[in-house]
Amino acid sequence: MTGAPAYTVVVPTIGRPCLAACLRALSRAEGHPPHEVVVVDDRPETDGDLPLERAGPLLDRIRILRTGGNGPAAARNAGWRTVATPWTVFLDDDVQVLPDWSRLLAEDLQEAGEDVGGIQGQLRVPLPLDRRPTDWERNTKGLENAAWATADMAYRTVVLTRTGGFDERFPRAFREDADLALRVQRAGWTLRRGRRVTRHPVRPAHWWASLPAQRGNADDALMNRLHGRGWWDRAQAPRGRLPRHLAVTGAALAAAACALAGRRRAAAACAALWTLGTTEFALARILPGPRSAREIAGMLGTSVLIPPLAVRHWLGGAVRHRHARPLGGGGG
């Protein structure tokens, strides 16, 4: 599109099969192709070639960087630091842009005032039409309302330079985008949502996938340290269930302590509170779902384990990051 600013797409990947669909969709987007596509291979060990041929006509614009498994924040930093265009557009390897994506992106970039530091794409998560969505699918659906998610997020490259980019203390694809957005806004830039749309399919997951996801509570503890406890509202992030997990876990520990001390009534009361809290959590996950035997069994088992895991990771993060300071200095 004539007059639209040039941009480079940065796609971090760990070699998942979905990368092929991501590149194929990007190659089919018409209107304003990227100046370059930087695929950042963040696999700890190179195990086979990436499916770059799926990029079709964009194949000659692809450049590969290898970062050796340092995490998505480090991979994105490695990518944008090599960008020579005014705008850098981050895409995750599990998304698929729509055919009019590049044309609408061009309009987003053209209409951005000088104060606009970043523009988010709209995410759409398709769900099954023949049944109720599972707990995992509903959680993924929440990405549609996530603010400043780097699944599709365009930043001025100069903004990334001035803010230092992503904070590599966030080791997962969680909260590193919210942290950057808050620092960009604190530096005086505005962020807005664009018109372009990107499809984010639900990736396959085991029934226990919600258990390792609790590691994100450590990243929430880091966010508290870097940005203060009011960051939830400023980042437009849902508060989550950590307060309830703390209460349920505390009830379980109190029940055990009272039982060891021979205080049977107190132990029974605490155990009842734990049962009530765990049941409420399980039902909140089961009732909106397909209610299949597999889903119910998975929700019951993980609903028992999630609260103590969440608390454990949150406490670990609070201790590990107790001396953390915002990237580039400044207060929260």
One Martini backbone bead per residue (centre of mass of N, CA, C, O) as a GRO file, in nm:
protein
  332
    1MET     BB    1   0.094   0.038   0.025
    2THR     BB    2   0.089   0.356  -0.029
    3GLY     BB    3   0.265   0.519   0.242
    4ALA     BB    4   0.326   0.291   0.416
    5PRO     BB    5   0.487   0.169   0.659
    6ALA     BB    6   0.741  -0.015   0.737
    7TYR     BB    7   0.780  -0.371   0.818
    8THR     BB    8   0.856  -0.622   1.070
    9VAL     BB    9   0.850  -0.964   1.130
   10VAL     BB   10   0.831  -1.141   1.448
   11VAL     BB   11   0.902  -1.503   1.506
   12PRO     BB   12   0.881  -1.701   1.761
   13THR     BB   13   1.029  -2.038   1.810
   14ILE     BB   14   1.008  -2.414   1.892
   15GLY     BB   15   0.901  -2.593   1.639
   16ARG     BB   16   0.615  -2.594   1.588
   17PRO     BB   17   0.381  -2.695   1.357
   18CYS     BB   18   0.225  -2.411   1.345
   19LEU     BB   19   0.428  -2.246   1.176
   20ALA     BB   20   0.328  -2.319   0.896
   21ALA     BB   21   0.050  -2.174   0.917
   22CYS     BB   22   0.160  -1.895   0.978
   23LEU     BB   23   0.326  -1.854   0.713
   24ARG     BB   24   0.099  -1.910   0.512
   25ALA     BB   25  -0.088  -1.678   0.601
   26LEU     BB   26   0.115  -1.447   0.556
   27SER     BB   27   0.151  -1.501   0.243
   28ARG     BB   28  -0.176  -1.439   0.189
   29ALA     BB   29  -0.139  -1.154   0.262
   30GLU     BB   30  -0.272  -0.856   0.128
   31GLY     BB   31  -0.112  -0.515   0.036
   32HIS     BB   32   0.143  -0.520   0.282
   33PRO     BB   33   0.424  -0.640   0.294
   34PRO     BB   34   0.693  -0.733   0.442
   35HIS     BB   35   1.022  -0.659   0.447
   36GLU     BB   36   1.046  -0.879   0.686
   37VAL     BB   37   1.117  -1.214   0.827
   38VAL     BB   38   1.178  -1.303   1.164
   39VAL     BB   39   1.300  -1.614   1.263
   40VAL     BB   40   1.312  -1.736   1.596
   41ASP     BB   41   1.516  -1.990   1.704
   42ASP     BB   42   1.444  -2.138   2.041
   43ARG     BB   43   1.587  -2.394   2.039
   44PRO     BB   44   1.811  -2.563   2.223
   45GLU     BB   45   1.799  -2.768   1.976
   46THR     BB   46   1.867  -2.855   1.660
   47ASP     BB   47   1.573  -3.032   1.509
   48GLY     BB   48   1.566  -2.961   1.229
   49ASP     BB   49   1.377  -2.804   1.007
   50LEU     BB   50   1.200  -2.546   0.918
   51PRO     BB   51   0.882  -2.455   0.755
   52LEU     BB   52   0.959  -2.218   0.530
   53GLU     BB   53   0.812  -2.301   0.258
   54ARG     BB   54   0.526  -2.187   0.356
   55ALA     BB   55   0.594  -1.880   0.268
   56GLY     BB   56   0.656  -1.867  -0.021
   57PRO     BB   57   0.681  -1.547  -0.141
   58LEU     BB   58   0.845  -1.489   0.149
   59LEU     BB   59   1.112  -1.653   0.152
   60ASP     BB   60   1.315  -1.412   0.059
   61ARG     BB   61   1.235  -1.254   0.356
   62ILE     BB   62   1.376  -1.460   0.530
   63ARG     BB   63   1.513  -1.470   0.865
   64ILE     BB   64   1.745  -1.637   1.076
   65LEU     BB   65   1.748  -1.698   1.427
   66ARG     BB   66   1.954  -1.811   1.708
   67THR     BB   67   1.899  -1.868   2.082
   68GLY     BB   68   1.886  -2.154   2.257
   69GLY     BB   69   1.649  -2.128   2.487
   70ASN     BB   70   1.567  -1.822   2.639
   71GLY     BB   71   1.297  -1.737   2.543
   72PRO     BB   72   1.059  -1.513   2.426
   73ALA     BB   73   1.186  -1.246   2.512
   74ALA     BB   74   1.470  -1.299   2.393
   75ALA     BB   75   1.376  -1.357   2.105
   76ARG     BB   76   1.246  -1.083   2.047
   77ASN     BB   77   1.495  -0.915   2.098
   78ALA     BB   78   1.672  -1.040   1.879
   79GLY     BB   79   1.486  -0.951   1.650
   80TRP     BB   80   1.441  -0.632   1.683
   81ARG     BB   81   1.757  -0.558   1.688
   82THR     BB   82   1.757  -0.616   1.351
   83VAL     BB   83   1.572  -0.388   1.278
   84ALA     BB   84   1.507  -0.131   1.000
   85THR     BB   85   1.222  -0.053   1.066
   86PRO     BB   86   0.976   0.143   1.211
   87TRP     BB   87   0.831  -0.140   1.240
   88THR     BB   88   0.724  -0.398   1.475
   89VAL     BB   89   0.589  -0.732   1.434
   90PHE     BB   90   0.432  -0.950   1.650
   91LEU     BB   91   0.426  -1.310   1.624
   92ASP     BB   92   0.298  -1.601   1.682
   93ASP     BB   93   0.326  -1.946   1.587
   94ASP     BB   94  -0.013  -1.990   1.659
   95VAL     BB   95  -0.097  -1.799   1.429
   96GLN     BB   96  -0.351  -1.652   1.186
   97VAL     BB   97  -0.376  -1.454   0.945
   98LEU     BB   98  -0.566  -1.271   0.750
   99PRO     BB   99  -0.599  -1.172   0.422
  100ASP     BB  100  -0.637  -0.849   0.529
  101TRP     BB  101  -0.406  -0.780   0.730
  102SER     BB  102  -0.195  -0.597   0.577
  103ARG     BB  103  -0.395  -0.377   0.499
  104LEU     BB  104  -0.488  -0.306   0.792
  105LEU     BB  105  -0.210  -0.248   0.899
  106ALA     BB  106  -0.150  -0.008   0.719
  107GLU     BB  107  -0.377   0.162   0.841
  108ASP     BB  108  -0.281   0.160   1.130
  109LEU     BB  109  -0.003   0.298   1.070
  110GLN     BB  110  -0.102   0.555   0.920
  111GLU     BB  111  -0.299   0.651   1.174
  112ALA     BB  112  -0.064   0.696   1.356
  113GLY     BB  113   0.041   0.883   1.582
  114GLU     BB  114   0.322   1.004   1.740
  115ASP     BB  115   0.211   0.882   2.028
  116VAL     BB  116   0.212   0.602   1.903
  117GLY     BB  117   0.369   0.292   2.003
  118GLY     BB  118   0.112   0.087   1.974
  119ILE     BB  119  -0.058  -0.197   1.796
  120GLN     BB  120  -0.330  -0.402   1.823
  121GLY     BB  121  -0.460  -0.692   1.748
  122GLN     BB  122  -0.723  -0.897   1.672
  123LEU     BB  123  -0.850  -1.172   1.843
  124ARG     BB  124  -0.946  -1.510   1.735
  125VAL     BB  125  -1.122  -1.786   1.895
  126PRO     BB  126  -1.200  -2.089   1.799
  127LEU     BB  127  -1.483  -2.293   1.862
  128PRO     BB  128  -1.675  -2.535   1.911
  129LEU     BB  129  -2.008  -2.618   1.773
  130ASP     BB  130  -2.083  -2.926   1.909
  131ARG     BB  131  -1.985  -2.797   2.191
  132ARG     BB  132  -1.858  -2.738   2.477
  133PRO     BB  133  -1.606  -2.590   2.619
  134THR     BB  134  -1.326  -2.622   2.762
  135ASP     BB  135  -1.118  -2.500   2.990
  136TRP     BB  136  -0.885  -2.451   2.789
  137GLU     BB  137  -1.055  -2.305   2.572
  138ARG     BB  138  -1.154  -2.073   2.752
  139ASN     BB  139  -0.876  -1.961   2.821
  140THR     BB  140  -0.800  -1.895   2.527
  141LYS     BB  141  -1.042  -1.703   2.473
  142GLY     BB  142  -0.926  -1.472   2.661
  143LEU     BB  143  -0.738  -1.339   2.441
  144GLU     BB  144  -0.949  -1.144   2.316
  145ASN     BB  145  -0.913  -0.948   2.595
  146ALA     BB  146  -0.626  -0.898   2.572
  147ALA     BB  147  -0.372  -0.676   2.651
  148TRP     BB  148  -0.097  -0.646   2.450
  149ALA     BB  149  -0.060  -0.896   2.281
  150THR     BB  150   0.207  -1.069   2.106
  151ALA     BB  151   0.046  -1.231   1.895
  152ASP     BB  152  -0.045  -0.915   1.796
  153MET     BB  153   0.213  -0.668   1.784
  154ALA     BB  154   0.280  -0.325   1.731
  155TYR     BB  155   0.597  -0.150   1.718
  156ARG     BB  156   0.798   0.086   1.754
  157THR     BB  157   1.131   0.061   1.732
  158VAL     BB  158   1.206   0.309   1.910
  159VAL     BB  159   1.050   0.213   2.159
  160LEU     BB  160   1.218  -0.038   2.213
  161THR     BB  161   1.485   0.109   2.249
  162ARG     BB  162   1.398   0.306   2.489
  163THR     BB  163   1.285   0.053   2.681
  164GLY     BB  164   1.445  -0.238   2.606
  165GLY     BB  165   1.207  -0.409   2.584
  166PHE     BB  166   1.214  -0.714   2.700
  167ASP     BB  167   1.191  -0.887   2.997
  168GLU     BB  168   1.401  -1.167   3.076
  169ARG     BB  169   1.265  -1.248   3.359
  170PHE     BB  170   1.053  -1.358   3.164
  171PRO     BB  171   1.037  -1.702   3.071
  172ARG     BB  172   0.752  -1.666   2.956
  173ALA     BB  173   0.435  -1.644   2.787
  174PHE     BB  174   0.405  -1.417   3.048
  175ARG     BB  175   0.374  -1.068   3.112
  176GLU     BB  176   0.586  -0.944   2.912
  177ASP     BB  177   0.372  -0.765   2.763
  178ALA     BB  178   0.265  -0.599   3.004
  179ASP     BB  179   0.530  -0.478   3.092
  180LEU     BB  180   0.592  -0.324   2.833
  181ALA     BB  181   0.335  -0.154   2.818
  182LEU     BB  182   0.381   0.001   3.084
  183ARG     BB  183   0.655   0.128   2.998
  184VAL     BB  184   0.554   0.275   2.749
  185GLN     BB  185   0.346   0.452   2.899
  186ARG     BB  186   0.549   0.577   3.104
  187ALA     BB  187   0.714   0.715   2.851
  188GLY     BB  188   0.441   0.852   2.680
  189TRP     BB  189   0.291   0.642   2.534
  190THR     BB  190   0.052   0.500   2.325
  191LEU     BB  191  -0.216   0.261   2.309
  192ARG     BB  192  -0.381   0.057   2.055
  193ARG     BB  193  -0.640  -0.061   1.859
  194GLY     BB  194  -0.698  -0.233   1.578
  195ARG     BB  195  -0.842  -0.391   1.275
  196ARG     BB  196  -0.694  -0.629   1.267
  197VAL     BB  197  -0.704  -0.993   1.216
  198THR     BB  198  -0.643  -1.285   1.430
  199ARG     BB  199  -0.594  -1.622   1.446
  200HIS     BB  200  -0.640  -1.844   1.751
  201PRO     BB  201  -0.588  -2.141   1.800
  202VAL     BB  202  -0.635  -2.428   1.977
  203ARG     BB  203  -0.419  -2.607   2.134
  204PRO     BB  204  -0.318  -2.890   2.220
  205ALA     BB  205  -0.402  -3.064   2.539
  206HIS     BB  206  -0.369  -3.179   2.834
  207TRP     BB  207  -0.542  -3.221   3.129
  208TRP     BB  208  -0.269  -3.096   3.291
  209ALA     BB  209  -0.201  -2.804   3.175
  210SER     BB  210  -0.283  -2.627   3.433
  211LEU     BB  211  -0.034  -2.683   3.610
  212PRO     BB  212   0.212  -2.542   3.464
  213ALA     BB  213   0.055  -2.263   3.446
  214GLN     BB  214   0.120  -2.176   3.753
  215ARG     BB  215   0.396  -2.033   3.703
  216GLY     BB  216   0.269  -1.746   3.650
  217ASN     BB  217   0.267  -1.649   3.951
  218ALA     BB  218   0.563  -1.556   3.950
  219ASP     BB  219   0.509  -1.322   3.744
  220ASP     BB  220   0.314  -1.168   3.925
  221ALA     BB  221   0.522  -1.108   4.144
  222LEU     BB  222   0.702  -0.940   3.958
  223MET     BB  223   0.490  -0.727   3.888
  224ASN     BB  224   0.453  -0.620   4.171
  225ARG     BB  225   0.749  -0.520   4.199
  226LEU     BB  226   0.759  -0.333   3.934
  227HIS     BB  227   0.430  -0.197   3.951
  228GLY     BB  228   0.260  -0.278   4.161
  229ARG     BB  229  -0.069  -0.361   4.268
  230GLY     BB  230  -0.206  -0.178   4.022
  231TRP     BB  231  -0.143  -0.331   3.746
  232TRP     BB  232  -0.402  -0.474   3.663
  233ASP     BB  233  -0.558  -0.224   3.562
  234ARG     BB  234  -0.342  -0.099   3.370
  235ALA     BB  235  -0.326  -0.390   3.204
  236GLN     BB  236  -0.604  -0.529   3.178
  237ALA     BB  237  -0.610  -0.761   3.404
  238PRO     BB  238  -0.704  -1.033   3.541
  239ARG     BB  239  -0.690  -1.135   3.872
  240GLY     BB  240  -0.794  -1.398   3.959
  241ARG     BB  241  -0.752  -1.679   4.220
  242LEU     BB  242  -0.535  -1.640   4.442
  243PRO     BB  243  -0.694  -1.566   4.700
  244ARG     BB  244  -0.844  -1.843   4.703
  245HIS     BB  245  -0.595  -2.023   4.706
  246LEU     BB  246  -0.493  -1.923   4.977
  247ALA     BB  247  -0.740  -2.011   5.143
  248VAL     BB  248  -0.742  -2.314   5.071
  249THR     BB  249  -0.451  -2.376   5.158
  250GLY     BB  250  -0.480  -2.275   5.447
  251ALA     BB  251  -0.697  -2.481   5.529
  252ALA     BB  252  -0.525  -2.735   5.484
  253LEU     BB  253  -0.296  -2.662   5.683
  254ALA     BB  254  -0.476  -2.623   5.932
  255ALA     BB  255  -0.591  -2.908   5.941
  256ALA     BB  256  -0.321  -3.052   5.985
  257ALA     BB  257  -0.230  -2.900   6.241
  258CYS     BB  258  -0.478  -2.969   6.418
  259ALA     BB  259  -0.449  -3.275   6.402
  260LEU     BB  260  -0.164  -3.291   6.531
  261ALA     BB  261  -0.282  -3.130   6.799
  262GLY     BB  262  -0.580  -3.261   6.860
  263ARG     BB  263  -0.793  -3.063   6.699
  264ARG     BB  264  -1.072  -3.179   6.573
  265ARG     BB  265  -1.272  -2.948   6.523
  266ALA     BB  266  -1.081  -2.761   6.375
  267ALA     BB  267  -1.004  -2.962   6.155
  268ALA     BB  268  -1.292  -3.002   6.043
  269ALA     BB  269  -1.344  -2.707   5.968
  270CYS     BB  270  -1.104  -2.675   5.771
  271ALA     BB  271  -1.182  -2.912   5.587
  272ALA     BB  272  -1.453  -2.791   5.503
  273LEU     BB  273  -1.335  -2.540   5.367
  274TRP     BB  274  -1.168  -2.690   5.160
  275THR     BB  275  -1.402  -2.843   5.026
  276LEU     BB  276  -1.565  -2.598   4.943
  277GLY     BB  277  -1.346  -2.456   4.769
  278THR     BB  278  -1.288  -2.695   4.577
  279THR     BB  279  -1.575  -2.734   4.472
  280GLU     BB  280  -1.616  -2.453   4.353
  281PHE     BB  281  -1.383  -2.471   4.152
  282ALA     BB  282  -1.473  -2.722   3.997
  283LEU     BB  283  -1.756  -2.617   3.909
  284ALA     BB  284  -1.651  -2.364   3.753
  285ARG     BB  285  -1.516  -2.570   3.535
  286ILE     BB  286  -1.749  -2.779   3.463
  287LEU     BB  287  -2.030  -2.643   3.389
  288PRO     BB  288  -1.932  -2.492   3.110
  289GLY     BB  289  -1.876  -2.762   2.994
  290PRO     BB  290  -1.910  -3.085   2.853
  291ARG     BB  291  -1.920  -3.314   3.083
  292SER     BB  292  -1.727  -3.524   3.058
  293ALA     BB  293  -1.555  -3.768   3.203
  294ARG     BB  294  -1.274  -3.654   3.138
  295GLU     BB  295  -1.323  -3.361   3.227
  296ILE     BB  296  -1.413  -3.412   3.517
  297ALA     BB  297  -1.163  -3.563   3.613
  298GLY     BB  298  -0.961  -3.338   3.550
  299MET     BB  299  -1.092  -3.115   3.726
  300LEU     BB  300  -1.077  -3.257   3.997
  301GLY     BB  301  -0.772  -3.305   4.013
  302THR     BB  302  -0.671  -3.005   3.953
  303SER     BB  303  -0.839  -2.859   4.180
  304VAL     BB  304  -0.657  -2.973   4.407
  305LEU     BB  305  -0.361  -2.874   4.290
  306ILE     BB  306  -0.362  -2.571   4.213
  307PRO     BB  307  -0.355  -2.401   4.473
  308PRO     BB  308  -0.072  -2.494   4.586
  309LEU     BB  309   0.084  -2.428   4.327
  310ALA     BB  310   0.022  -2.128   4.309
  311VAL     BB  311   0.143  -2.054   4.585
  312ARG     BB  312   0.424  -2.161   4.543
  313HIS     BB  313   0.497  -1.980   4.294
  314TRP     BB  314   0.440  -1.708   4.426
  315LEU     BB  315   0.641  -1.730   4.659
  316GLY     BB  316   0.890  -1.786   4.486
  317GLY     BB  317   0.874  -1.517   4.329
  318ALA     BB  318   0.886  -1.322   4.572
  319VAL     BB  319   1.168  -1.412   4.661
  320ARG     BB  320   1.333  -1.397   4.390
  321HIS     BB  321   1.208  -1.077   4.337
  322ARG     BB  322   1.260  -0.880   4.591
  323HIS     BB  323   1.499  -0.695   4.419
  324ALA     BB  324   1.349  -0.588   4.192
  325ARG     BB  325   1.376  -0.385   3.896
  326PRO     BB  326   1.305  -0.191   3.660
  327LEU     BB  327   1.356  -0.157   3.344
  328GLY     BB  328   1.567   0.122   3.341
  329GLY     BB  329   1.430   0.197   3.587
  330GLY     BB  330   1.235   0.292   3.832
  331GLY     BB  331   0.911   0.289   3.939
  332GLY     BB  332   0.580   0.144   4.027
   0.00000   0.00000   0.00000
